PDB file of C-alpha atoms in Angstrom:
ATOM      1  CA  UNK A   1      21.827   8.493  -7.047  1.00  0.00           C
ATOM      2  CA  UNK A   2      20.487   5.767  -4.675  1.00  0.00           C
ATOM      3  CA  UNK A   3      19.960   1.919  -6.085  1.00  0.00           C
ATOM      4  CA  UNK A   4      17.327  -0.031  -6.800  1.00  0.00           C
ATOM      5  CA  UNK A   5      18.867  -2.613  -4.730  1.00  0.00           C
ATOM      6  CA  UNK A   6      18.519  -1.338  -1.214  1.00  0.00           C
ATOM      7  CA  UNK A   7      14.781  -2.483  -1.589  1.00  0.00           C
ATOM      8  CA  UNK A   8      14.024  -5.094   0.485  1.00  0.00           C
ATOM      9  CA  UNK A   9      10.107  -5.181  -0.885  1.00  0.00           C
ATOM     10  CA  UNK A  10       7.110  -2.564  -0.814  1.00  0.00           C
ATOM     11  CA  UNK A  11       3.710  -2.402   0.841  1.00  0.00           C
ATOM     12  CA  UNK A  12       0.950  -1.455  -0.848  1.00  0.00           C
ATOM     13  CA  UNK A  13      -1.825   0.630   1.409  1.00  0.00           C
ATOM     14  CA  UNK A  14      -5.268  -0.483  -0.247  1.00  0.00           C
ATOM     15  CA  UNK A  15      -7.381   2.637   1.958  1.00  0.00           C
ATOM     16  CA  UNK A  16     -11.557   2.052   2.524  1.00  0.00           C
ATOM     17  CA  UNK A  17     -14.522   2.901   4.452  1.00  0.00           C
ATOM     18  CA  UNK A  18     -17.750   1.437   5.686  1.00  0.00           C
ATOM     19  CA  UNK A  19     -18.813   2.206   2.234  1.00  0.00           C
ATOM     20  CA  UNK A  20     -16.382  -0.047   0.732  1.00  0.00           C
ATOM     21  CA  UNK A  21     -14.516  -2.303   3.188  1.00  0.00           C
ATOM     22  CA  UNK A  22     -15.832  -5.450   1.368  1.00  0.00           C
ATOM     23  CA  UNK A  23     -14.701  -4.344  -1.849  1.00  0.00           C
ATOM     24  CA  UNK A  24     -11.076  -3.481  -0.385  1.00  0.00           C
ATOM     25  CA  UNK A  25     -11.252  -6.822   1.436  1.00  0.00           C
ATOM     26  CA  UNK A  26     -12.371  -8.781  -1.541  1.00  0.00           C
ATOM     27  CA  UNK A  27      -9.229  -6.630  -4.306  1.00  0.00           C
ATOM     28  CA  UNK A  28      -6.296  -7.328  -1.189  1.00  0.00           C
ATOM     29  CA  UNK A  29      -7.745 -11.232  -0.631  1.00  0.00           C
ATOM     30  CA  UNK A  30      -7.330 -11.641  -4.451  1.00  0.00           C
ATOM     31  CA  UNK A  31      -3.992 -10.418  -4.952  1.00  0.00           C
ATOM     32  CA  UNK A  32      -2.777 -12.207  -2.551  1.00  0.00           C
ATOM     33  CA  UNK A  33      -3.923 -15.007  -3.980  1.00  0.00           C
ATOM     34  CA  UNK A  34      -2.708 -14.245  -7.721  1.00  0.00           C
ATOM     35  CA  UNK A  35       0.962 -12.692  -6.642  1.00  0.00           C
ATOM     36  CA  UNK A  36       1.837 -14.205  -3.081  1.00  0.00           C
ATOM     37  CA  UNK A  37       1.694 -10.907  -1.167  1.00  0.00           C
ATOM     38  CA  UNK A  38       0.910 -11.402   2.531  1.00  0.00           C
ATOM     39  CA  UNK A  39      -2.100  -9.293   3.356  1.00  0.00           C
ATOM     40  CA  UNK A  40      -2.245  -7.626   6.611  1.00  0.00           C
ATOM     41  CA  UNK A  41      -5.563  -6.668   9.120  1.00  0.00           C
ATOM     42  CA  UNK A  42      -8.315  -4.655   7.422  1.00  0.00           C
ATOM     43  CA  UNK A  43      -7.673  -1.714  10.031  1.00  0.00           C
ATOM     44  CA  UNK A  44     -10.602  -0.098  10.132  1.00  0.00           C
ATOM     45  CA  UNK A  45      -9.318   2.932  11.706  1.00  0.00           C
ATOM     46  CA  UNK A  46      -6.377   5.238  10.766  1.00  0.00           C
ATOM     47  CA  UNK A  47      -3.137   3.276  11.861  1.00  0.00           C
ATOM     48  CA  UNK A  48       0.341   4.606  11.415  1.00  0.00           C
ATOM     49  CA  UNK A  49       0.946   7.736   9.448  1.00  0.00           C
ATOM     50  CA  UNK A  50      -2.468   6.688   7.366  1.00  0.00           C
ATOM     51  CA  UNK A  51      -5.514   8.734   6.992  1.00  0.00           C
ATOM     52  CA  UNK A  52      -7.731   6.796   6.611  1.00  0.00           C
ATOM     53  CA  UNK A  53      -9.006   2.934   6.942  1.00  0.00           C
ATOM     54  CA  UNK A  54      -6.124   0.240   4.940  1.00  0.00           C
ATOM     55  CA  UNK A  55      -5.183  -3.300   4.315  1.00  0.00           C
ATOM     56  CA  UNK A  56      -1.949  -3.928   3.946  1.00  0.00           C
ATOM     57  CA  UNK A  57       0.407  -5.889   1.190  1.00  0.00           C
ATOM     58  CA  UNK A  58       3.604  -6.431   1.381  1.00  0.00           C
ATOM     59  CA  UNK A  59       5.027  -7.917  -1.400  1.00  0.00           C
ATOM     60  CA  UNK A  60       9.129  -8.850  -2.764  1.00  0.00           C
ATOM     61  CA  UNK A  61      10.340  -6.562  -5.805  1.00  0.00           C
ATOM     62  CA  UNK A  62       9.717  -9.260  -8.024  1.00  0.00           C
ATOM     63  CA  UNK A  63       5.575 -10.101  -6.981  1.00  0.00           C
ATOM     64  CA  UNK A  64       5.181  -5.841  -6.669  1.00  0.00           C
ATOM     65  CA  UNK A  65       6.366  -5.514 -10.425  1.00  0.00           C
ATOM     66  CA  UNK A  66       3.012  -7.661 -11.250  1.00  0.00           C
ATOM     67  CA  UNK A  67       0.941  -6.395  -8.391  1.00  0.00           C
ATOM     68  CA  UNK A  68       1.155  -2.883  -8.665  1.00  0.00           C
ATOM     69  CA  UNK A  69      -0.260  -2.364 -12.923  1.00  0.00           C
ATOM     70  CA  UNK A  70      -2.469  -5.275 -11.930  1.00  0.00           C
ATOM     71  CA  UNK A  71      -3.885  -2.669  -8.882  1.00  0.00           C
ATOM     72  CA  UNK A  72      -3.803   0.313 -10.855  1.00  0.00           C
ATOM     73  CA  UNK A  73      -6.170  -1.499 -13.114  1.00  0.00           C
ATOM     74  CA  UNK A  74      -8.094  -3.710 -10.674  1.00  0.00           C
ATOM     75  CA  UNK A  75      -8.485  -1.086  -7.608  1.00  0.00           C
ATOM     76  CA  UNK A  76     -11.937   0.247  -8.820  1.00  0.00           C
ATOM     77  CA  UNK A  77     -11.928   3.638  -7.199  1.00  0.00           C
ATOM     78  CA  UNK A  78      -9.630   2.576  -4.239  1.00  0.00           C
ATOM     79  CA  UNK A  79      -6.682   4.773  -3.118  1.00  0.00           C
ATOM     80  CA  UNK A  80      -3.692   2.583  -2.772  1.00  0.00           C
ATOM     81  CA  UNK A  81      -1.003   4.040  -1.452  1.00  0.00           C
ATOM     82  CA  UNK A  82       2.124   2.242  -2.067  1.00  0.00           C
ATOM     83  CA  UNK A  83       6.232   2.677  -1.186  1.00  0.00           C
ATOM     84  CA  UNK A  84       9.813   0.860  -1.327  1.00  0.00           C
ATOM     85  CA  UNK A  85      11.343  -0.366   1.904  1.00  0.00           C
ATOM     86  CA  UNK A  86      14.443   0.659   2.030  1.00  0.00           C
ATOM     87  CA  UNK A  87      14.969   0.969   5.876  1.00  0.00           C
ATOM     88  CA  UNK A  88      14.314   4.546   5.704  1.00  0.00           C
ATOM     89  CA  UNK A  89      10.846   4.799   6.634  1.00  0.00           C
ATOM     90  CA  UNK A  90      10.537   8.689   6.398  1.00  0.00           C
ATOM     91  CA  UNK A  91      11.991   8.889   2.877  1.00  0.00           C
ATOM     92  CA  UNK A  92       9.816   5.592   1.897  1.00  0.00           C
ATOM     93  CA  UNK A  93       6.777   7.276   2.774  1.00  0.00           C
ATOM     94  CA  UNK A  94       7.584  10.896   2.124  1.00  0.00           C
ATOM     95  CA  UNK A  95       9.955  10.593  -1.111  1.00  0.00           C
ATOM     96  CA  UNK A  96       9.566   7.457  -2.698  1.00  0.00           C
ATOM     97  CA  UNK A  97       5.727   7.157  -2.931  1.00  0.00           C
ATOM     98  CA  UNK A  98       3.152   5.477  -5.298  1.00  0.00           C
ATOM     99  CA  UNK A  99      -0.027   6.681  -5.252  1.00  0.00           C
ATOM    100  CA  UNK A 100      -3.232   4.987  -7.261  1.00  0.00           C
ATOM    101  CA  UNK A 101      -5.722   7.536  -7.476  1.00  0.00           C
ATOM    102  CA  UNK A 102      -6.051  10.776  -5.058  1.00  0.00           C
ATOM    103  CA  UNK A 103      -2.838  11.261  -3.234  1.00  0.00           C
ATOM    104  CA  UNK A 104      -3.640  12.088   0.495  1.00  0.00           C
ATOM    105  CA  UNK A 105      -1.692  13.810   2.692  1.00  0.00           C
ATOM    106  CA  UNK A 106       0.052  11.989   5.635  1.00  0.00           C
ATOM    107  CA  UNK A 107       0.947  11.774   9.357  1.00  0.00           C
ATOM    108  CA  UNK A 108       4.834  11.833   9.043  1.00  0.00           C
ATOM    109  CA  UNK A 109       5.671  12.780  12.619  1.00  0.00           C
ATOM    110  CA  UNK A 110       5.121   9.464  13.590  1.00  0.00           C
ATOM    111  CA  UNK A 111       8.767   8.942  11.551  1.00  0.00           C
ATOM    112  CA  UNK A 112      10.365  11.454  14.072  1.00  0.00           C
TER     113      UNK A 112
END
């Protein structure tokens, strides 16, 4: 049975569209301000194994354990896709995923 303690943090995936890219924008821009997670670029494209548009935050065990019920209650429709990082990225992605909403499938063959 693996440990908690091989996490080194998590990213949360926040995904959007023209439709609501100001929205996602305005939910990632907050909780970084309220938990200290460093937001990423509002990719407005697929980017990595993602399918569609994302913001990225990446957060330490201790601010994810307040960001992620304050997303599944603050997301408003939003898919956020979120996983450990363990230094596995495969498993992280494939096996050890959060979803918030509609899980999507994703490009894993980027993880060899």
């Amino acid at each position: 049975m693996k440990h908690t303690d091989s996490i080194t943090g998590y990213h949360a995936h926040i995904y959007f569209d023209e439709n609501t890219a100001v929205q996602a924008r305005a939910l990632c821009q907050r909780a970084a301000e309220l938990f200290g997670a460093e937001m990423g670029r509002m990719h407005e494209k697929p980017v990595g194994p993602h399918p569609k548009w994302s913001c990225q935050l990446a957060a330490s065990p201790e601010q994810f354990s307040k960001l992620l019920p304050w997303l599944a209650l603050n997301r408003d429709g939003l898919i956020v896709f979120a996983h450990p990082e363990t230094g596995d990225a495969l498993a992280d992605h494939r096996d050890h995923a959060i979803w918030l909403g509609t899980g999507l499938a994703l490009d894993l063959s980027i993880f060899g």
